[in-house]
PDB file of C-alpha atoms in Angstrom:
ATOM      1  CA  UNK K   1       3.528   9.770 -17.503  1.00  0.00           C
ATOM      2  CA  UNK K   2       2.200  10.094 -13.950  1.00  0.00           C
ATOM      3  CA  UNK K   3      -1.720   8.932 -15.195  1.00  0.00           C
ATOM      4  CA  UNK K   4       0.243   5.898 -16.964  1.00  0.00           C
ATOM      5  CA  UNK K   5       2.035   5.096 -13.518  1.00  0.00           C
ATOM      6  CA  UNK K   6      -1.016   5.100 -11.710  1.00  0.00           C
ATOM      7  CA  UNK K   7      -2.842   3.038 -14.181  1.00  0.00           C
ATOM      8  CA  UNK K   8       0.190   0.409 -13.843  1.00  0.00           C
ATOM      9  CA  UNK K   9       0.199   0.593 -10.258  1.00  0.00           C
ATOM     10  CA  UNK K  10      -3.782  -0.028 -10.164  1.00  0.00           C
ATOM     11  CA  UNK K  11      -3.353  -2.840 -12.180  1.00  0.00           C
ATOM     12  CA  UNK K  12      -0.673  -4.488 -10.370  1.00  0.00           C
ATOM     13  CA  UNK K  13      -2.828  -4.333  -6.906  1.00  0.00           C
ATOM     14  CA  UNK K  14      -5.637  -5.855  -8.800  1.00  0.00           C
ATOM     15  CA  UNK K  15      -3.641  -8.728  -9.662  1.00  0.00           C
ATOM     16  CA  UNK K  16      -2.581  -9.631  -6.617  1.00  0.00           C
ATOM     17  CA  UNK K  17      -6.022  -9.498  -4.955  1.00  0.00           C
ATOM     18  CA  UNK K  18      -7.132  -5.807  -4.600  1.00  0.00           C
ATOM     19  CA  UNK K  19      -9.934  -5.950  -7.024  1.00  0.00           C
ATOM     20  CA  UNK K  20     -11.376  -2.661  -5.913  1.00  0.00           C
ATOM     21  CA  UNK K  21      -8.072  -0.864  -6.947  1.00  0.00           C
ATOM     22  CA  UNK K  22      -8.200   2.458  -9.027  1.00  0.00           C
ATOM     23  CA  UNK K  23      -7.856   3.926 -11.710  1.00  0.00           C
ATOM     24  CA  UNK K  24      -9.044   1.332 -14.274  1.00  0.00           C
ATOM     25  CA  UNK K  25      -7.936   1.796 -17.443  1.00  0.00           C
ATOM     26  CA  UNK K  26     -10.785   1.058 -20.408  1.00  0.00           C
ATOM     27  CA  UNK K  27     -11.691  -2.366 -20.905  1.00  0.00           C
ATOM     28  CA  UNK K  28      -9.860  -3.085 -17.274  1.00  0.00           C
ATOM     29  CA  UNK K  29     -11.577  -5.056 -14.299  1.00  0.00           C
ATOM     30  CA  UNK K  30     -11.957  -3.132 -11.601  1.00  0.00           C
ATOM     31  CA  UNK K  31     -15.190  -0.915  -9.461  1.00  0.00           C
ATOM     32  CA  UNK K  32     -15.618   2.542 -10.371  1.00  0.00           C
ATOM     33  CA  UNK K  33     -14.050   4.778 -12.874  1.00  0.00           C
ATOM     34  CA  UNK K  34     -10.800   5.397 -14.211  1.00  0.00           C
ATOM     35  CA  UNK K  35     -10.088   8.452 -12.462  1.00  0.00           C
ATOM     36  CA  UNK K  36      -8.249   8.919  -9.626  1.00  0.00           C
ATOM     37  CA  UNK K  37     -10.177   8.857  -6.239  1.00  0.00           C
ATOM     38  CA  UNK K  38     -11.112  11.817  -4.096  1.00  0.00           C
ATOM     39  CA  UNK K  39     -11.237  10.951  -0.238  1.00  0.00           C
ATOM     40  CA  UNK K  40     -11.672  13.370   2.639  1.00  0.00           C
ATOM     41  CA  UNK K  41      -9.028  13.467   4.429  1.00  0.00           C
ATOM     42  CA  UNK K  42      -7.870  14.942   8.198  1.00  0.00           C
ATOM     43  CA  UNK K  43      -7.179  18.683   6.639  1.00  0.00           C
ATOM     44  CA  UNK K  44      -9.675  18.374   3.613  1.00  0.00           C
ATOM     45  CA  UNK K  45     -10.675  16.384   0.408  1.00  0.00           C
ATOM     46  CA  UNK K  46      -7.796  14.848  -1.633  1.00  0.00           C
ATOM     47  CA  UNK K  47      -7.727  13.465  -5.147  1.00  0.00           C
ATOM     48  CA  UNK K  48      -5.088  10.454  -4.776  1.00  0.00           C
ATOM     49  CA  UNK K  49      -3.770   8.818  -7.479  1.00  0.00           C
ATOM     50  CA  UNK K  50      -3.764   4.860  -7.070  1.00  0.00           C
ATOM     51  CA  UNK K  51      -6.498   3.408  -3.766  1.00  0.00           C
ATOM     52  CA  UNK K  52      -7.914   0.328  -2.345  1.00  0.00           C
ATOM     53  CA  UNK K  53     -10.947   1.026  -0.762  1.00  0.00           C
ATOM     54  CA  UNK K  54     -13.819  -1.171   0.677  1.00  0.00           C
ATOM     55  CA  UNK K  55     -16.919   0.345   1.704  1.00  0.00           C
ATOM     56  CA  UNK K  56     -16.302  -2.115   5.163  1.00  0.00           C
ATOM     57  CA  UNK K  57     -13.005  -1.370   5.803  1.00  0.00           C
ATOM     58  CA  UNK K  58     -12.364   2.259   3.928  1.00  0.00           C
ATOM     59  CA  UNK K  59      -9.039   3.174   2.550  1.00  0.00           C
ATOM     60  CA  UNK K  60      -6.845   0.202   3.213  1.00  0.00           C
ATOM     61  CA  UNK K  61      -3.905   1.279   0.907  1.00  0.00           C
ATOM     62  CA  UNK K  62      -3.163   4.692  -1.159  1.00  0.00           C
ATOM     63  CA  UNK K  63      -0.269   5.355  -3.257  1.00  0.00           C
ATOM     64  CA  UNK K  64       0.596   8.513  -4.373  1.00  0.00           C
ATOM     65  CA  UNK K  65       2.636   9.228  -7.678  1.00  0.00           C
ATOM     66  CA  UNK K  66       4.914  12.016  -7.935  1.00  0.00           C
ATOM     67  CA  UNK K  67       7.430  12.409 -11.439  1.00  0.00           C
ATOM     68  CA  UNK K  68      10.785  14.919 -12.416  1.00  0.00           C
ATOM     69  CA  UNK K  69      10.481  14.030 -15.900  1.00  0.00           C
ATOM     70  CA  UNK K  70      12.059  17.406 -17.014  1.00  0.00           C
ATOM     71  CA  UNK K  71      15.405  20.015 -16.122  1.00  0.00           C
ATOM     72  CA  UNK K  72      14.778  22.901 -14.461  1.00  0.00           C
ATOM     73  CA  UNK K  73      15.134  25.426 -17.351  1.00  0.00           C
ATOM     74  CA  UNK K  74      17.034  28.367 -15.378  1.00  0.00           C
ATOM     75  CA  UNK K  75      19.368  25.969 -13.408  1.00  0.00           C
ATOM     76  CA  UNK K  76      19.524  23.159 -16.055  1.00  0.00           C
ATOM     77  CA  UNK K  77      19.040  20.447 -13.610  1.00  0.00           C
ATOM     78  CA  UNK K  78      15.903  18.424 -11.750  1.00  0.00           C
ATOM     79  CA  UNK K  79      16.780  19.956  -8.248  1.00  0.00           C
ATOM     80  CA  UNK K  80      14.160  22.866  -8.042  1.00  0.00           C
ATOM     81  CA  UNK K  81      11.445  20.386  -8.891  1.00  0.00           C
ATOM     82  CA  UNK K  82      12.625  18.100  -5.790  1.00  0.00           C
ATOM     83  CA  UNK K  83      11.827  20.432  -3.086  1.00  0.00           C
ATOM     84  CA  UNK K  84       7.874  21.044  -5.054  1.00  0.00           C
ATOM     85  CA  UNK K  85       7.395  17.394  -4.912  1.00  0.00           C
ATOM     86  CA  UNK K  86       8.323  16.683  -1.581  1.00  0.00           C
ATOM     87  CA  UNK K  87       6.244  18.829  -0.677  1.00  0.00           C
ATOM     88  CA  UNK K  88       3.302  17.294  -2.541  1.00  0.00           C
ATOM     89  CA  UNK K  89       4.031  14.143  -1.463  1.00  0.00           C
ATOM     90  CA  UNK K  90       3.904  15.378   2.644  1.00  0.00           C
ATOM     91  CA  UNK K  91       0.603  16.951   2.127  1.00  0.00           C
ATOM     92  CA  UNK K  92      -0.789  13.687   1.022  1.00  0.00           C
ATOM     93  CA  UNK K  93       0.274  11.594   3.398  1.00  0.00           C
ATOM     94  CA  UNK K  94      -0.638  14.000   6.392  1.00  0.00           C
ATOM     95  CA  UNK K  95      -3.476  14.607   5.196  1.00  0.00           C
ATOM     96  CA  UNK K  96      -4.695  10.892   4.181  1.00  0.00           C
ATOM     97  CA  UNK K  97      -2.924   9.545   8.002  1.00  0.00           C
ATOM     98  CA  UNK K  98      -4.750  11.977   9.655  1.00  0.00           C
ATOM     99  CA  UNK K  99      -8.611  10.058   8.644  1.00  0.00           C
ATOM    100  CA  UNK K 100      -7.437   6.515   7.744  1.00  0.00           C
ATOM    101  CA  UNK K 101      -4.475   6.058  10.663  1.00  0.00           C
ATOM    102  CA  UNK K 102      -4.337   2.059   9.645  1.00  0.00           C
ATOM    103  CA  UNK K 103      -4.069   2.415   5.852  1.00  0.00           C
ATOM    104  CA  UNK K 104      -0.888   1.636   4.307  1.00  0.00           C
ATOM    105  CA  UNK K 105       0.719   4.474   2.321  1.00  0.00           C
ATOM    106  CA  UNK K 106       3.183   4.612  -0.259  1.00  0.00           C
ATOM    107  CA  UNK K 107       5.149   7.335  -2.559  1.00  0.00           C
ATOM    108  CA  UNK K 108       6.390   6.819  -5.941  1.00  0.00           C
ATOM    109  CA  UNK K 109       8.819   9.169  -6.889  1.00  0.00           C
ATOM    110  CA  UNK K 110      10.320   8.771 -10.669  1.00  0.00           C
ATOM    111  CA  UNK K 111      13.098  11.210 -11.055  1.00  0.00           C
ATOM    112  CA  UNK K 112      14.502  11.033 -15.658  1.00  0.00           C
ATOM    113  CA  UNK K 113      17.609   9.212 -15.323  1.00  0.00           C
ATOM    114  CA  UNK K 114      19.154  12.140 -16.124  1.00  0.00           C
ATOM    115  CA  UNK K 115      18.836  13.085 -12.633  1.00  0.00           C
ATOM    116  CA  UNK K 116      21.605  11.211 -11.392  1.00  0.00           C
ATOM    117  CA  UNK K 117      24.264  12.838 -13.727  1.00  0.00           C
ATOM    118  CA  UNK K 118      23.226  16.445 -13.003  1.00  0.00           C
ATOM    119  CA  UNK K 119      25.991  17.259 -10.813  1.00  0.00           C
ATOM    120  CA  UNK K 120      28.354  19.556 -10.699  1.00  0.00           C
ATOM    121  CA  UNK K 121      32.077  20.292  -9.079  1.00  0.00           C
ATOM    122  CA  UNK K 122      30.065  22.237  -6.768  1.00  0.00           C
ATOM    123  CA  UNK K 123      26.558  19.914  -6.004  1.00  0.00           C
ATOM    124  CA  UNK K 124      25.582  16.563  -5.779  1.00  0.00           C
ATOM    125  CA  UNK K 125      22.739  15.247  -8.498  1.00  0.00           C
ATOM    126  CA  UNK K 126      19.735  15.927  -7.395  1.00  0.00           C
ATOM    127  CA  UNK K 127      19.574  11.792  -7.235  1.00  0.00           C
ATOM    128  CA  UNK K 128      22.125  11.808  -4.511  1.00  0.00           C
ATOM    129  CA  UNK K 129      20.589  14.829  -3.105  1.00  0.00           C
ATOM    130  CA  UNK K 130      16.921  13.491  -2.891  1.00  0.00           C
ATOM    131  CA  UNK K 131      18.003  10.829  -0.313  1.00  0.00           C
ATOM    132  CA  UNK K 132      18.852  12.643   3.082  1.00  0.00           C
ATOM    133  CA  UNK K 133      15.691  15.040   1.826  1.00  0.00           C
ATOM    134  CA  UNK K 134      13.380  12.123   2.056  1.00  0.00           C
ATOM    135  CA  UNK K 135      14.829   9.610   3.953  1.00  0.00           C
ATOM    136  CA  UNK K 136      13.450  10.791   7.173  1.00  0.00           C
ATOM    137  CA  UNK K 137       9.661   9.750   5.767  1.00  0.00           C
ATOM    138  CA  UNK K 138       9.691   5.880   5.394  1.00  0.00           C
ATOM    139  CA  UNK K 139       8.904   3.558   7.348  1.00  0.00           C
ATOM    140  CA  UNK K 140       6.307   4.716   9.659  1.00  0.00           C
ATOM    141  CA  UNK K 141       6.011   1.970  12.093  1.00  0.00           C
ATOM    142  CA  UNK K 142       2.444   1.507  12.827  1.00  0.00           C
ATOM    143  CA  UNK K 143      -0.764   3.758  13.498  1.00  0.00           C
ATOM    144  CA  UNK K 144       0.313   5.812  16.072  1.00  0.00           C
ATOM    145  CA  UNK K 145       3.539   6.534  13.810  1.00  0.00           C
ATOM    146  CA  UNK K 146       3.989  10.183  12.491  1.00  0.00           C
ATOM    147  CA  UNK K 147       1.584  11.292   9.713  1.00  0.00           C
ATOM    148  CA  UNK K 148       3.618  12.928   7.571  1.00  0.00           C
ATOM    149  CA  UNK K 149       5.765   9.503   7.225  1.00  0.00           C
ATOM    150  CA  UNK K 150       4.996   6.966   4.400  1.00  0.00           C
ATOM    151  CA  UNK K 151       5.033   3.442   5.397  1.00  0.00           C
ATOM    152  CA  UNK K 152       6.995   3.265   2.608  1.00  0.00           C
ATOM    153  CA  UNK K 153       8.530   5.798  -0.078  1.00  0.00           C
ATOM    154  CA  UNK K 154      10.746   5.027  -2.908  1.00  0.00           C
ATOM    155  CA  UNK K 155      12.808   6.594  -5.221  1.00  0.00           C
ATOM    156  CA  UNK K 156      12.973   5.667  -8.816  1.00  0.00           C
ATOM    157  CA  UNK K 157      14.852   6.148 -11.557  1.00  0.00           C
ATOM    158  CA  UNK K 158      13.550   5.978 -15.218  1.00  0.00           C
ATOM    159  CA  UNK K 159      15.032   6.007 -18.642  1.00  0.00           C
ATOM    160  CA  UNK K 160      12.101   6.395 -21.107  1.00  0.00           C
ATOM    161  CA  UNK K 161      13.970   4.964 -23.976  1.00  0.00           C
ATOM    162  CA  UNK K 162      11.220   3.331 -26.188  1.00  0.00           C
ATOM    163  CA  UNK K 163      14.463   1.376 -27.708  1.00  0.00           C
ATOM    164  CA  UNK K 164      15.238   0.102 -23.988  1.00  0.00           C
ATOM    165  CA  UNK K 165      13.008   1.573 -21.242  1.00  0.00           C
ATOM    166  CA  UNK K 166      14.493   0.716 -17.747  1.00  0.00           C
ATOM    167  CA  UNK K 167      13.925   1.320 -13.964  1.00  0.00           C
ATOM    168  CA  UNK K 168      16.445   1.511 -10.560  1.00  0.00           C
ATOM    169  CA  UNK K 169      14.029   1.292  -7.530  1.00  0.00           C
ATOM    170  CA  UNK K 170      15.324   2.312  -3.774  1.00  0.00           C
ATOM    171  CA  UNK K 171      13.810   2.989  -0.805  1.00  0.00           C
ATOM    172  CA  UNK K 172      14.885   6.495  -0.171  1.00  0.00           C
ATOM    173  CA  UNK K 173      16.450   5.727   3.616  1.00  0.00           C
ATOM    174  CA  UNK K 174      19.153   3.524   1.916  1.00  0.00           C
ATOM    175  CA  UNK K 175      20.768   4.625  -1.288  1.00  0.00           C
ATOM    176  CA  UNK K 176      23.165   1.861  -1.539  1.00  0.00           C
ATOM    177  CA  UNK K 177      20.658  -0.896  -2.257  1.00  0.00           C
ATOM    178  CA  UNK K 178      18.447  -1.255  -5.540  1.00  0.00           C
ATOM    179  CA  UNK K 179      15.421  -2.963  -5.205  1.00  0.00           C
ATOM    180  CA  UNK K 180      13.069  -5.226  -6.697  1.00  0.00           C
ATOM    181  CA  UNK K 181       9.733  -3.368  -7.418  1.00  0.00           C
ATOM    182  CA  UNK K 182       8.285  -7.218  -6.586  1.00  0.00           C
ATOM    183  CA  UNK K 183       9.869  -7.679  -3.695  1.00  0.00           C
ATOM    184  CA  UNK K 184       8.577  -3.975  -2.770  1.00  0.00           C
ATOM    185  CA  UNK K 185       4.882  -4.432  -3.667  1.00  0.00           C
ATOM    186  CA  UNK K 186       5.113  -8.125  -1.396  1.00  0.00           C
ATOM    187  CA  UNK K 187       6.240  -5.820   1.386  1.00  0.00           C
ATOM    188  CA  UNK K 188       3.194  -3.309   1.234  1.00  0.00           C
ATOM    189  CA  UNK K 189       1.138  -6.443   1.491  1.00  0.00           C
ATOM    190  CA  UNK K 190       2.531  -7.660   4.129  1.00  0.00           C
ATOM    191  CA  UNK K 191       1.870  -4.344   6.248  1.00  0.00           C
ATOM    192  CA  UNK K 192      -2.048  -4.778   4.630  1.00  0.00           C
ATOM    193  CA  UNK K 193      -2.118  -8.169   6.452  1.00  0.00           C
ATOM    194  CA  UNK K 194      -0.383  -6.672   9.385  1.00  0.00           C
ATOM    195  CA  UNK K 195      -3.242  -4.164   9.605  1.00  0.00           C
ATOM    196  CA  UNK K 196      -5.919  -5.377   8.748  1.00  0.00           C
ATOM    197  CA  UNK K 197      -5.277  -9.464  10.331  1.00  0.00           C
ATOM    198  CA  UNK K 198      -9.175  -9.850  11.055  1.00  0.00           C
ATOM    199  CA  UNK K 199     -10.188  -9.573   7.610  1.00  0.00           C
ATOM    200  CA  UNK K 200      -7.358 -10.190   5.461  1.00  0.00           C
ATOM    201  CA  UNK K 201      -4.599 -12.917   5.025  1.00  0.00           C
ATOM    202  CA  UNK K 202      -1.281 -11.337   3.226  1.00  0.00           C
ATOM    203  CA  UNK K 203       0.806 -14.364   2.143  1.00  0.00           C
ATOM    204  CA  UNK K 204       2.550 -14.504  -1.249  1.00  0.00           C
ATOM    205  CA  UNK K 205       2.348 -11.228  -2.177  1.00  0.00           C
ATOM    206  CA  UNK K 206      -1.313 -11.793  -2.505  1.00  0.00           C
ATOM    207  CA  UNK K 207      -4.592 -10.223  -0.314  1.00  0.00           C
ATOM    208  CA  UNK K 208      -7.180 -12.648   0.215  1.00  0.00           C
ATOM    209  CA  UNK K 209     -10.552 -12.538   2.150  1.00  0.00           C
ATOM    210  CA  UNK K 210     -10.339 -14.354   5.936  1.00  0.00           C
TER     211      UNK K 210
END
């Protein structure tokens, strides 16, 4: 599911300007291969699953894909995987900060749906759970900001019913408000255009060449 993600991802940032975007899937626009890209990065090489690189600018915006597709087969719930992830995710974004201090990153994290029915008299689901164990890594502010914060993480919730597949998007600092995965994607342009204002205008959800 994750390699599908990214390839949806990709293809959305291609549409609305970032033609450079990978992966490509076959028969897909786009520069380079399909695979995800490997950048150094401040503590060592990383293989990150959706970028927009120029060769002018460098990274300009890397998103990183994390799933909890599956329970936790001693505990019977998603929780144990949480604390992995998170981890994954920080590594990333320190790592990718710590070279490229301007580039826009986001996390994806798609918990099953199943994840927020998991509790128990005794814990919350590990949906409820995930957001004061992420929350403090959003929203980094601008350059100088902390590296191990995302300039924007969210937390997503799919049900992979082929009958009816669905999503519930939040950004993991505020669990009371669902998103629009739109209105999300026009926001991580606008901190592109924020950045990067000498070579890029971000209006309409859409990157185009000053």
């Amino acid at each position: 599911m994750s390699t599908n993600l990214a390839l949806a991802i990709a293809a959305e940032l291609r549409r609305r300007g970032m033609k450079e975007a990978l992966p490509s899937g076959p028969g897909e626009s786009g520069s380079g291969s399909g695979a995800e890209r490997r950048l150094a990065g401040g503590i060592g090489a990383k293989k990150v699953d959706v970028t927009w690189a120029t060769e002018e600018s460098g990274l300009i915006l890397a998103c990183s894909v994390k799933t909890i597709m599956f329970r936790d087969g001693a505990t019977a719930n998603y929780q144990k995987n949480l604390t992995n992830r998170r981890g994954d995710l920080l590594i990333e974004t320190v790592t990718l900060h710590r070279r490229f201090p301007y580039a826009v990153i986001a996390g994806f994290l798609f918990l099953d749906h199943g994840a927020a029915q998991d509790g128990t008299e005794r814990r919350k689901s590990t949906f409820e759970n995930a957001f004061p164990r992420l929350r403090l890594f959003t929203r980094r502010p601008d350059p100088a900001g902390r590296d191990e914060q995302f300039e924007r993480l969210f937390l997503v919730l799919v049900d992979a019913n082929p009958q009816g597949p669905s999503l519930r998007a939040y950004e993991v600092h505020d669990k009371a408000n669902e998103i629009d995965l739109d209105a999300a994607f026009d926001d991580m342009i606008d901190l592109i255009g924020e950045r990067n204002f000498d070579l890029y205008d971000a209006a309409d959800g859409q990157v185009r060449r000053i």
